[in-house]
XYZ file of C-alpha atoms in Angstrom:
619
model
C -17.842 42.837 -32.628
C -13.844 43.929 -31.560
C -11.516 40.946 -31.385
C -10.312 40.521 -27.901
C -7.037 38.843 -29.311
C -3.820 40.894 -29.385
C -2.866 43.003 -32.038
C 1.169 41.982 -32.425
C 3.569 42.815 -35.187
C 6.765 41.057 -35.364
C 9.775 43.365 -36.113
C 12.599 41.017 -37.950
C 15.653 41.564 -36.362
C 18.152 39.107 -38.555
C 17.794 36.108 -40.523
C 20.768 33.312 -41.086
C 19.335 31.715 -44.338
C 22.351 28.925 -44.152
C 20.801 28.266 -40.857
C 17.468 27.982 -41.262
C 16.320 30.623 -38.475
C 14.833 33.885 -38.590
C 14.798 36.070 -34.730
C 12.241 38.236 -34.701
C 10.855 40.676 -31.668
C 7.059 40.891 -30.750
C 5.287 43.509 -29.985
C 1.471 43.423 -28.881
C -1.343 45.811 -27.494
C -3.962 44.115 -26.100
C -7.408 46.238 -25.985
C -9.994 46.422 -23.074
C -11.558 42.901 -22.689
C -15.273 42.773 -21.854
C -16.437 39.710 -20.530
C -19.751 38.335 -18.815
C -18.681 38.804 -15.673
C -15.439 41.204 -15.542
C -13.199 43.161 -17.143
C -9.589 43.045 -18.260
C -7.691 46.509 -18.507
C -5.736 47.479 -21.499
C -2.592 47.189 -19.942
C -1.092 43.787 -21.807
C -1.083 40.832 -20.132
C 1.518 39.274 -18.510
C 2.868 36.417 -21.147
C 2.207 38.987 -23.557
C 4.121 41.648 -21.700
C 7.079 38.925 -21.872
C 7.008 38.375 -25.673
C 9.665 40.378 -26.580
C 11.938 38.338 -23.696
C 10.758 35.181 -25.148
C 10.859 35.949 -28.831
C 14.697 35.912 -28.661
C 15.417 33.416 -25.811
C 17.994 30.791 -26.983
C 15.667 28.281 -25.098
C 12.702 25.934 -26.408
C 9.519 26.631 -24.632
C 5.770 26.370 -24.423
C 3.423 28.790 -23.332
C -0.229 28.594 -23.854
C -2.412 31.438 -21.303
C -5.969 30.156 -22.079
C -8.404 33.202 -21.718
C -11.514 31.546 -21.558
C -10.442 28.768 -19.349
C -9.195 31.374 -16.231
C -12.608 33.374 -17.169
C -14.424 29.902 -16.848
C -12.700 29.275 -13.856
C -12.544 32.273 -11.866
C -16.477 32.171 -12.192
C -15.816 29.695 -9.040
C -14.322 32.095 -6.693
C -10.877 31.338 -4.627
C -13.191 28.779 -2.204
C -16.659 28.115 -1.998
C -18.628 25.376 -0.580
C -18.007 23.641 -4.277
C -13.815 23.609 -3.474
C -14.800 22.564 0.548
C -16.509 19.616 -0.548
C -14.134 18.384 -3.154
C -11.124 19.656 -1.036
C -12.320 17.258 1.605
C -12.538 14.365 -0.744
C -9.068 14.816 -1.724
C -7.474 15.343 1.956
C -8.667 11.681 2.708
C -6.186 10.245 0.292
C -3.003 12.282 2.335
C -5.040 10.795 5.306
C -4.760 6.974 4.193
C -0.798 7.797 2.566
C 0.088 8.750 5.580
C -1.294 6.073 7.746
C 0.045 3.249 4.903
C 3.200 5.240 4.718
C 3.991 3.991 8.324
C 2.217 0.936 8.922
C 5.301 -1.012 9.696
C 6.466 0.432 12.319
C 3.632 -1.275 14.460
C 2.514 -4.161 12.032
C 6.783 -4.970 11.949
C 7.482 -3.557 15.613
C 10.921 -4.732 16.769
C 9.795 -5.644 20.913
C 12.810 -5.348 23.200
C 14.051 -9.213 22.932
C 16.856 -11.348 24.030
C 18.090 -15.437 23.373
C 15.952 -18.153 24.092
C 17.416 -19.880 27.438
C 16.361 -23.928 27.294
C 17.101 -23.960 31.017
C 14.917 -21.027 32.026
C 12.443 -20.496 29.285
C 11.215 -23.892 28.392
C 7.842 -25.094 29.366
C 9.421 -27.939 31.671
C 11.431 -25.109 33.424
C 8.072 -22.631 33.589
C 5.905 -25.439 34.662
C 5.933 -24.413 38.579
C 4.183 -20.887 37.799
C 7.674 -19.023 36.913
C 7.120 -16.448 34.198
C 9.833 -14.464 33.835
C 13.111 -15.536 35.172
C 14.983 -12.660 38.012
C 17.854 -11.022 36.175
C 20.811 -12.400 37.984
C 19.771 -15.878 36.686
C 19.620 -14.600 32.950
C 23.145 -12.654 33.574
C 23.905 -16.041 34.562
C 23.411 -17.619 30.922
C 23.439 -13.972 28.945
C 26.481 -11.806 28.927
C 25.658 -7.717 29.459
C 26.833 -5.278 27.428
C 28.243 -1.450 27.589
C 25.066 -0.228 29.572
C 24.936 -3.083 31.787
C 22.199 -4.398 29.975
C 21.243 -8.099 28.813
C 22.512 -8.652 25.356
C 20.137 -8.989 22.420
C 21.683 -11.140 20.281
C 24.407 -13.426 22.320
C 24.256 -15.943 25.299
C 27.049 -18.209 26.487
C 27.840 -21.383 24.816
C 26.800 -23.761 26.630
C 29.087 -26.399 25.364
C 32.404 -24.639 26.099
C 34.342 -25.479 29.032
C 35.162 -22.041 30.673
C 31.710 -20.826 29.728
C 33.034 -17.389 28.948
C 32.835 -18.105 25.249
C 29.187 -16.414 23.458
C 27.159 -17.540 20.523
C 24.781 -16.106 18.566
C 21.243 -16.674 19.268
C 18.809 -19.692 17.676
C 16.063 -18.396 18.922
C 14.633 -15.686 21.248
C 12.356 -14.444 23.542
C 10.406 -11.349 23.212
C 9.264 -8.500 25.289
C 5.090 -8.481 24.943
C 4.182 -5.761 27.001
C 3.254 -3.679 24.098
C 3.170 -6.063 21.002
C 1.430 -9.574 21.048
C 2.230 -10.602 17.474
C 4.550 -8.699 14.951
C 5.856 -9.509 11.640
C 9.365 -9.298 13.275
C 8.075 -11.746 16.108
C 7.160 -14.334 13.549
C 10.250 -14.002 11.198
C 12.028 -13.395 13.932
C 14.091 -9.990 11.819
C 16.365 -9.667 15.155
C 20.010 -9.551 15.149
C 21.617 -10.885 12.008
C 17.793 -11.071 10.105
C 17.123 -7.051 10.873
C 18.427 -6.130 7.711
C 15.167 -8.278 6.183
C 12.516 -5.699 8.259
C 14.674 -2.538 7.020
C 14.241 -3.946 3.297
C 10.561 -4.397 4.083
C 10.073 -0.736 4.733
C 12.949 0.302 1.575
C 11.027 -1.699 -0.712
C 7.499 0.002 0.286
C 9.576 3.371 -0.495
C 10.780 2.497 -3.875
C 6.944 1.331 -4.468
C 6.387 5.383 -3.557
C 9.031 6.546 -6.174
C 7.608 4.398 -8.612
C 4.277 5.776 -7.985
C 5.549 8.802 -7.793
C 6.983 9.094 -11.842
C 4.669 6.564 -13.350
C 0.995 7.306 -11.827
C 2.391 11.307 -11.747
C 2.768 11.063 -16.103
C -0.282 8.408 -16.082
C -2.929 11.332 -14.874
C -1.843 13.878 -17.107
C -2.562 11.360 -20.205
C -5.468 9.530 -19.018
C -6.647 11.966 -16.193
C -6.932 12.329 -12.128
C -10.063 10.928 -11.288
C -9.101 7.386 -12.991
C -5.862 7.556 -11.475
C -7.140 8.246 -7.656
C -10.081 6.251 -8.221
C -7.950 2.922 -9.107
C -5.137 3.193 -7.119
C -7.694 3.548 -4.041
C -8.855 0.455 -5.522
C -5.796 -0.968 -5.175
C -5.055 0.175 -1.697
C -7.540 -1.232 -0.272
C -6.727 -4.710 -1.909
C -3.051 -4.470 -1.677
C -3.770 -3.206 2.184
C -5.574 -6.441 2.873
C -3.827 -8.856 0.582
C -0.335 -8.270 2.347
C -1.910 -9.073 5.893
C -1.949 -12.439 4.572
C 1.323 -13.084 3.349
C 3.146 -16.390 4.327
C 6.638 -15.807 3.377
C 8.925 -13.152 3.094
C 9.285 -12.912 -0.973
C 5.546 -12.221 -1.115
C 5.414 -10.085 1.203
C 8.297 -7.665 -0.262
C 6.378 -7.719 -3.920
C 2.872 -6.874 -2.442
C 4.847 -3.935 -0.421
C 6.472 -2.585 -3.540
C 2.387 -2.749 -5.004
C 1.613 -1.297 -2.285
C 3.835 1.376 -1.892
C 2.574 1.894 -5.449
C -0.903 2.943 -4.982
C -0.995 3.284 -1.163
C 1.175 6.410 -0.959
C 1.706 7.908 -4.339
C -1.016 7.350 -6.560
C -4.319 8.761 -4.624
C -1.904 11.630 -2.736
C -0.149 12.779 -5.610
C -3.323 12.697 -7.633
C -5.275 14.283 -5.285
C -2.921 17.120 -3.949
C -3.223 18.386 -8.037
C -6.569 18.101 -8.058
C -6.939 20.799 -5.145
C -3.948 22.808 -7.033
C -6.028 22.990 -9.948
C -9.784 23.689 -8.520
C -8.458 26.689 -5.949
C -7.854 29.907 -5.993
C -4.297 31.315 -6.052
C -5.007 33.063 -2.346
C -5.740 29.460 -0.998
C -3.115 27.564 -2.857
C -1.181 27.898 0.460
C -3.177 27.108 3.659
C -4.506 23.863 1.241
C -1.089 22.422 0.386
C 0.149 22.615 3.785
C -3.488 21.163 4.753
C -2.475 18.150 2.826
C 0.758 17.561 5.289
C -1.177 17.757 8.064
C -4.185 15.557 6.728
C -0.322 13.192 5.717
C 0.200 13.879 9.953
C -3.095 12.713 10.850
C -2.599 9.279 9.107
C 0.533 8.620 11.407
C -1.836 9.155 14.520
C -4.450 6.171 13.476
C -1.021 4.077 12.646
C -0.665 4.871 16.271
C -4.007 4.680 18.148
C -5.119 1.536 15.734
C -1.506 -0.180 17.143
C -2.591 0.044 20.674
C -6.263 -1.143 20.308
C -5.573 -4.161 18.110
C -3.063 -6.365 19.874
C -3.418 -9.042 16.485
C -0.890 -7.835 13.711
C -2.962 -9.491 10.688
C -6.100 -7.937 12.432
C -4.008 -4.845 12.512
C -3.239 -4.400 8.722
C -6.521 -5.164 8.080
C -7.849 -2.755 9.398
C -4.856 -0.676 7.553
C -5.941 -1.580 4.495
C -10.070 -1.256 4.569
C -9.410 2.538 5.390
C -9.110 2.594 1.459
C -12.798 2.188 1.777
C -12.853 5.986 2.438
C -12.379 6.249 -1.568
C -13.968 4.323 -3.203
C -17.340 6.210 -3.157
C -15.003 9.091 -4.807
C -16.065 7.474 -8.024
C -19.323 9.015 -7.884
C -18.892 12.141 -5.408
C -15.651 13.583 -6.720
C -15.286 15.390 -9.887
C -12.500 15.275 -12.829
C -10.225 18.644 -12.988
C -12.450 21.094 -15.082
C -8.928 22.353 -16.504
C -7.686 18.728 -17.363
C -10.577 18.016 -19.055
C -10.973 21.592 -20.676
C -7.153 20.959 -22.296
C -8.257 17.706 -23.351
C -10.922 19.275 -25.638
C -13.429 17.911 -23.173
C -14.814 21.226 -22.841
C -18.582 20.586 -22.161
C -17.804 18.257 -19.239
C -15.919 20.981 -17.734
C -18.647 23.765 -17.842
C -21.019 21.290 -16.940
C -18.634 21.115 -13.486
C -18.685 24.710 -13.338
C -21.918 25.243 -13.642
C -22.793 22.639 -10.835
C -19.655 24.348 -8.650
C -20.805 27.875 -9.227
C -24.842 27.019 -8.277
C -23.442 25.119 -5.098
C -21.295 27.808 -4.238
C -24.345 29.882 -4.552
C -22.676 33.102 -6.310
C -26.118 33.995 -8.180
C -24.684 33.625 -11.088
C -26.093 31.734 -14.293
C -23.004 30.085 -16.685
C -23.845 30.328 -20.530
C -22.393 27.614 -21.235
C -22.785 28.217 -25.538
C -20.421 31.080 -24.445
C -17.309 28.712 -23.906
C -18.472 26.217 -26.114
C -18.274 28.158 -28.904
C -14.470 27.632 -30.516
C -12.707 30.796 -30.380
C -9.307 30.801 -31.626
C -8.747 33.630 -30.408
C -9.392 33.311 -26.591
C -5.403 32.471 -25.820
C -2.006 33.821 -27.090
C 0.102 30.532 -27.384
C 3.651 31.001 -28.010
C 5.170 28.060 -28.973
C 8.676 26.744 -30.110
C 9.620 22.995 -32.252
C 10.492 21.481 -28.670
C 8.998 22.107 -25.010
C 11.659 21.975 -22.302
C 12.156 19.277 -20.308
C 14.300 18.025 -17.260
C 17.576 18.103 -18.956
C 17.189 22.206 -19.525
C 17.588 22.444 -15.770
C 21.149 21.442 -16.211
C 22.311 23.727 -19.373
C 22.618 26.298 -17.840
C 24.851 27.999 -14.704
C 22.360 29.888 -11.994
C 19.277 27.459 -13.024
C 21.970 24.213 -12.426
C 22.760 25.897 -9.096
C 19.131 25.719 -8.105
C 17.869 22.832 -8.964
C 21.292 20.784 -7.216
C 20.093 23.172 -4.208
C 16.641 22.410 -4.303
C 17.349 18.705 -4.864
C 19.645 18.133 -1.470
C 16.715 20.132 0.250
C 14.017 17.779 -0.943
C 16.434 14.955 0.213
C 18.079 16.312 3.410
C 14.071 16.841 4.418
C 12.639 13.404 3.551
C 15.417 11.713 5.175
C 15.620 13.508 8.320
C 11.689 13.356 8.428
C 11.544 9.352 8.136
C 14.552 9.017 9.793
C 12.961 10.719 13.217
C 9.355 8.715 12.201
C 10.940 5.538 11.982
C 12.859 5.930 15.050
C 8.975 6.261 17.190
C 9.931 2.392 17.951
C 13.183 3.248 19.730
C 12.493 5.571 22.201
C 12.101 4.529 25.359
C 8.252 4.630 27.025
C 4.668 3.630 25.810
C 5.584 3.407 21.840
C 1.985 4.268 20.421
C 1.952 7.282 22.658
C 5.402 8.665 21.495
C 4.535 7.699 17.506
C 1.081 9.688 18.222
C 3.027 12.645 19.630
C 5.470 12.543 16.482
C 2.017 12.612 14.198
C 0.286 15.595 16.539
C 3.622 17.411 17.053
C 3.810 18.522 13.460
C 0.555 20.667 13.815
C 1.861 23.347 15.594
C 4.339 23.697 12.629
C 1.912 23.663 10.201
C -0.341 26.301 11.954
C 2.494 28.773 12.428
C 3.831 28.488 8.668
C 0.269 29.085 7.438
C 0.702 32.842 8.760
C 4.061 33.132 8.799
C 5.277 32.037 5.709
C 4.296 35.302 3.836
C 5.741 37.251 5.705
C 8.851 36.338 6.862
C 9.611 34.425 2.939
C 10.440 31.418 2.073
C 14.185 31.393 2.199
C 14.601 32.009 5.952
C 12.045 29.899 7.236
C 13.153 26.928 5.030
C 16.618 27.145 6.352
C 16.123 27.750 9.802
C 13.635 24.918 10.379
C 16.646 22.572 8.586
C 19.281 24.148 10.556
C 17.634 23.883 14.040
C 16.181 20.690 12.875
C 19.684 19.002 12.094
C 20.845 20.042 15.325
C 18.116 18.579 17.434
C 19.230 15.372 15.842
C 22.666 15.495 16.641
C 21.834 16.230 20.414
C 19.508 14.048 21.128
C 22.252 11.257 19.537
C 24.437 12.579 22.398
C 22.091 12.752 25.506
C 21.119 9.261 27.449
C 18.921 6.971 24.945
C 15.606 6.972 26.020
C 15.604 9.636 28.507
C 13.459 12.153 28.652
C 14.954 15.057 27.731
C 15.871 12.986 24.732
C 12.916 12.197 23.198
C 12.123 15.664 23.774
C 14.708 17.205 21.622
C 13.862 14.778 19.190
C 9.948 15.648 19.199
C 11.715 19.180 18.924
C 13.265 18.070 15.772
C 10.191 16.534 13.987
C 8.533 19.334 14.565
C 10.929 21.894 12.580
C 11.663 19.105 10.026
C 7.896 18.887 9.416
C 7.349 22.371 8.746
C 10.412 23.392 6.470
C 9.178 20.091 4.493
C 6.069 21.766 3.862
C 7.711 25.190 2.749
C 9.649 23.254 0.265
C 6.556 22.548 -2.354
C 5.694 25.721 -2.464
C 9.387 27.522 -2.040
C 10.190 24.777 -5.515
C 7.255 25.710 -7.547
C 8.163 29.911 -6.871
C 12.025 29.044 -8.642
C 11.491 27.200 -11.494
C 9.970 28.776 -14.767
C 6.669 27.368 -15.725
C 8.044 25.826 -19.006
C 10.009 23.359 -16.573
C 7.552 23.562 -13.029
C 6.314 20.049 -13.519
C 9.982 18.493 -14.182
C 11.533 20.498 -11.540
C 8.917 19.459 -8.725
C 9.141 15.884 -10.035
C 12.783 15.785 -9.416
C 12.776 17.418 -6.261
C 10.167 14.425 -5.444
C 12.050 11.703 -6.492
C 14.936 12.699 -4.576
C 12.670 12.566 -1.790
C 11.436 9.017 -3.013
C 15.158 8.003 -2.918
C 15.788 9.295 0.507
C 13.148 7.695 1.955
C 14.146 4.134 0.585
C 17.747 5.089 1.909
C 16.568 5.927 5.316
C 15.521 2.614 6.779
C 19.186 1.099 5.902
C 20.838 4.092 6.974
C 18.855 2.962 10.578
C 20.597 -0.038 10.839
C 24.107 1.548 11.480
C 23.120 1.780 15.173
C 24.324 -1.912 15.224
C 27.550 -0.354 15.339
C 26.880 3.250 17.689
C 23.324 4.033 18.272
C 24.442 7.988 17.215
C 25.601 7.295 13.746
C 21.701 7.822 12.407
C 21.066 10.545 13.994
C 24.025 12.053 13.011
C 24.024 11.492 9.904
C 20.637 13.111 9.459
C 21.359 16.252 11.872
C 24.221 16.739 9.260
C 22.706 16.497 6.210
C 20.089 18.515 7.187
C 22.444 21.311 8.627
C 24.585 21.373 5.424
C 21.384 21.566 3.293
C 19.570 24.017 5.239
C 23.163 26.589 5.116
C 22.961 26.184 1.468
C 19.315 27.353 1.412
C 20.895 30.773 2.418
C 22.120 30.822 -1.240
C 18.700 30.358 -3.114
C 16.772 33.432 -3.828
C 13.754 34.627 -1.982
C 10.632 34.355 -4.021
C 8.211 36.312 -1.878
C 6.237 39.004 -3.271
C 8.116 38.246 -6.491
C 6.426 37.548 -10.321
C 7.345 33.894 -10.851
C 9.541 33.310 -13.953
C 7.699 31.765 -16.968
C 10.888 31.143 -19.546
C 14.029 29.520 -19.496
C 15.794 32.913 -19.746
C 13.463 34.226 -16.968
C 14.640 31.296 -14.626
C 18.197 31.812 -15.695
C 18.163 35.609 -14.588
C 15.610 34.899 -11.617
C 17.499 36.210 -8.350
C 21.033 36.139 -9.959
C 22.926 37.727 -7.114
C 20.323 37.399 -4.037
C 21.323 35.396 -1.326
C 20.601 35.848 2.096
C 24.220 37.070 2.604
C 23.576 39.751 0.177
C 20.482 40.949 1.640
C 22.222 41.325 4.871
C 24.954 43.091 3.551
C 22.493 45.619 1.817
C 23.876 43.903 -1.892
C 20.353 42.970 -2.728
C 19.869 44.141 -6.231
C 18.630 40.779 -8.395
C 17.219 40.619 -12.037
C 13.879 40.101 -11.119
C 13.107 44.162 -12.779
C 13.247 41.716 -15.927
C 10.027 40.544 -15.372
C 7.119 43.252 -16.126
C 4.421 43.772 -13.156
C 1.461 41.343 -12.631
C -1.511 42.187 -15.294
C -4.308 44.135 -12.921
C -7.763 42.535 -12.952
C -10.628 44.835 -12.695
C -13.836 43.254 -11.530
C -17.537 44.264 -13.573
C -20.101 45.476 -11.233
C -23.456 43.044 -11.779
C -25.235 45.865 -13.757
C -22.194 46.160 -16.200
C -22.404 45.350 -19.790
């Protein structure tokens, strides 16, 4: 029986004996693979294609193309029923991250509120039927401010003699047309206290970074399932436990646990899972799924708020919607690749086998076939170290890139809680408007699934930012509250939502696969640290109600113009080395392109291998 492995010579090229190091160059031919159920060309594959790149990079790497594995795999298909169902399963988890993520704003609402007046709002004073005193008698105790409002957070002093003199207030007296009971109402986290509800939401942030490094490394040692299956565990404990809080300390740790497992450790876990069971083609419309399935959580934050008047009944109910995981213990399956690479191999063709019968391909899967050990079913290439997250640094064009790709992950998670959190503010029925900032990202989503290959990544990415930023800034500057405001601001969500789905994808197309992983979990922890920021960076209104909005409309304009400068990655081979990701679109920038100068080093990389399907009476 022929050897399917490749037949390689290496040619030595020079040798420094003082040194220690030989460089060689490899060259391979790879002959017609016949499998069960297809057939490879004899045109070499693609790592293999790249060996003589690789063989005298300057750069540590790891690269392992496991043939039996993607022949084990593709037996599934891009997406059958098998990838629906699980799919499904895993969109729950961006569901409940979503709908966690933002719990505060309604379960820590901030009513419109102003100081307690003894003389008009005690019970002696409300005792003849009086409800609400008329505003000239409140103007009478409460000084008004720029906009000929009632002040907040100052009244008169009632002791001083010219009574022009104002005081902070001791206590207050809230507005309950839309919220009953709040955290905020209880702790009363007005005026000089509102920093304390800002650190409330920070903290649940920093719970998601944490989450975010720690459960990310924890599932690639001890695997997804366990990982997603205990941290919806968690969630729904953590979701309940904090409802019943009675001081502020508490209540800060069980967010940070929270923000743990609520939305990092079932989202993250479950967004790989559908990376890894998919097919390439679908790899697309399902991540961007996963944002809108994160969308749909903000709705139920919503349309929960304006059933449930009670704010411990509220996050409650928050927290039992961790109930939709737990029966993922038993109805979900482990990654067939995870466990494959962890030697696990006869779980993972029992999973095929079960996916490729429900899927109904008429297909039978031998399984002795990729039980049997085969040393040669992959070409590994393999040097002392791997790379890690420091090799993004060493080197010019890939340092450019990833400090490019790092201010885009944070310009878009900053801008994107920055217009979320600010649902509250606006003036009108809150639930409706936080609703509408949930639904209003759909539209986005739809239009990026079809347009996103063909227009590329670059543009869209940086035109979403740029128009984005600028719908903050405007709405700062027309009327708070109006309509034409909150409009503009909607506006904004909506292009902020969509170029913050084109940045997964656009980050795994630019980084080499030797440093994917590190790359994406940088970009996310910028993200992380952008959304703890944001919530502070809210409380600068206290000085001019523009300042946030500002400050995100700029960040996101300055990151979205320096998008221009990244390379475009449609249509493109993605880079596997540290050399490839080096020469990867040296010299293509939007600017460039434009000018006709388009010319990159992507003719480096050698063409995709060509995969030539068996016909069922094929041997």
């Amino acid at each position: 029986m022929s050897s399917n492995r490749p037949e390689c010579e290496n040619l030595l090229l020079n040798s420094d004996a003082s040194a220690g190091t030989i460089n060689t160059s490899t060259r391979c031919r790879v002959p017609t693979v016949t499998t069960r159920y297809g057939v490879r060309s004899e045109s070499p594959s693609e790592d293999v294609r790249n060996a003589r790149y690789r063989s005298t990079s300057p750069y540590p790497f790891t690269m392992a193309v496991d043939q039996k594995l993607e022949e084990l795999m593709g037996l599934l298909g891009d997406f059958g029923r098998y990838q629906a169902f699980q799919f499904v399963l895993h969109l729950l988890a961006a569901v409940t991250a979503g709908l966690h993520m933002l719990s505060l704003v309604t379960v820590a609402a901030v009513p419109e509120h102003r100081c307690f007046i003894e003389a008009l709002d005690s019970a002696s004073a409300t005792s003849n039927g009086t409800i609400l005193p008329s505003f000239s008698q409140l103007a009478s105790y409460i000084p008004l401010n720029a906009d000929g409002e009632l002040e907040s957070c100052l009244m008169y002093d009632p002791l001083a003699a010219d009574n022009g003199t104002t005081v902070s207030c001791s206590s207050y007296v809230y507005n309950n047309t839309y919220y009953q009971s709040s955290r905020t109402i209880e702790w009363n986290l007005v005026c000089d206290k509102r920093w304390m509800g800002a650190l409330g939401q920070t903290i649940y942030m920093l719970g998601v970074f944490t989450g975010a490094v720690w459960l990310g490394g924890l599932a690639d040692k001890i695997g997804r399932k366990k990982v997603f299956c205990w941290s919806a565990l968690m969630q729904l404990i953590l979701g309940v436990a904090v409802a019943f809080t009675p001081e502020f300390i508490s209540f800060l740790v069980l967010r940070y646990l929270y923000g743990i497992f609520g939305s990092a450790g079932s989202y993250i876990t479950g967004f790989v899972l559908t990376m890894e069971l998919v097919g390439p083609s679908k790899r697309t419309p399902c991540g961007i799924s996963f944002q809108g399935a994160f969308a749909g959580g903000i709705m139920l934050v919503a349309a929960w708020g304006a059933l449930i008047p009670s704010r411990m009944i509220l996050q409650v109910v928050y927290g039992l919607h961790g109930l939709l995981l737990v029966a993922h213990w038993w109805i979900m399956d482990e990654s067939p690749r995870w466990l494959w690479m962890q030697g696990r191999k006869r779980e993972a063709v029992n999973i095929v086998d079960r996916a490729v019968r429900m899927n109904g391909r008429g297909m039978n899967v031998d399984k002795e076939y990729y039980l049997v050990e085969d040393k040669t079913a992959y070409t590994e290439e393999a040097s002392a170290t791997s790379a890690g997250l420091a090799d993004l640094f060493k080197t010019p064009n890939l340092r450019k890139m990833t400090l490019n790709v790092c201010l885009c992950w944070f310009a878009n998670s900053i801008t994107y809680y920055g217009l979320s959190l600010s649902a509250g503010k606006l003036s009108g029925n809150p639930f409706l408007i936080l609703f509408l900032m949930g639904l209003v990202e759909f539209p986005s989503y739809i239009s990026i699934s079809y347009l996103l290959d063909k227009l590329g990544r670059r543009s869209i990415t940086s035109s979403l930012m740029i128009v984005g930023g600028i719908c903050c800034i405007v709405a700062a500057y027309l009327t708070r509250g109006s309509t034409e405001s909150t409009s503009i601001v909607m506006f904004g969500k909506l292009f902020i939502a969509g170029s913050f789905a084109v940045i997964y994808n656009y980050s795994a197309e630019l980084f080499p696969t030797v440093v994917r992983n590190s790359a994406m979990g940088l970009g996310s922890m910028c993200a992380r640290l952008a959304g703890a920021m944001t919530p502070m960076i809210t409380l600068l209104d206290s000085f001019d109600p523009k300042i946030p909005a500002v400050i995100f409309g700029v960040i996101s304009l300055i990151s979205g113009t320096w998008v221009l400068f990244l390379p475009e990655t449609m249509g493109k081979p993605m880079p596997q080395s540290l050399m490839d990701g080096e020469n990867f679109g040296r010299g293509d920038t939007a600017f460039s392109s434009c000018m006709g100068r388009n010319k990159t080093h992507t003719e480096d990389f050698p063409p995709p291998q060509q995969m030539v399907p068996l016909r069922k009476n094929s041997r």
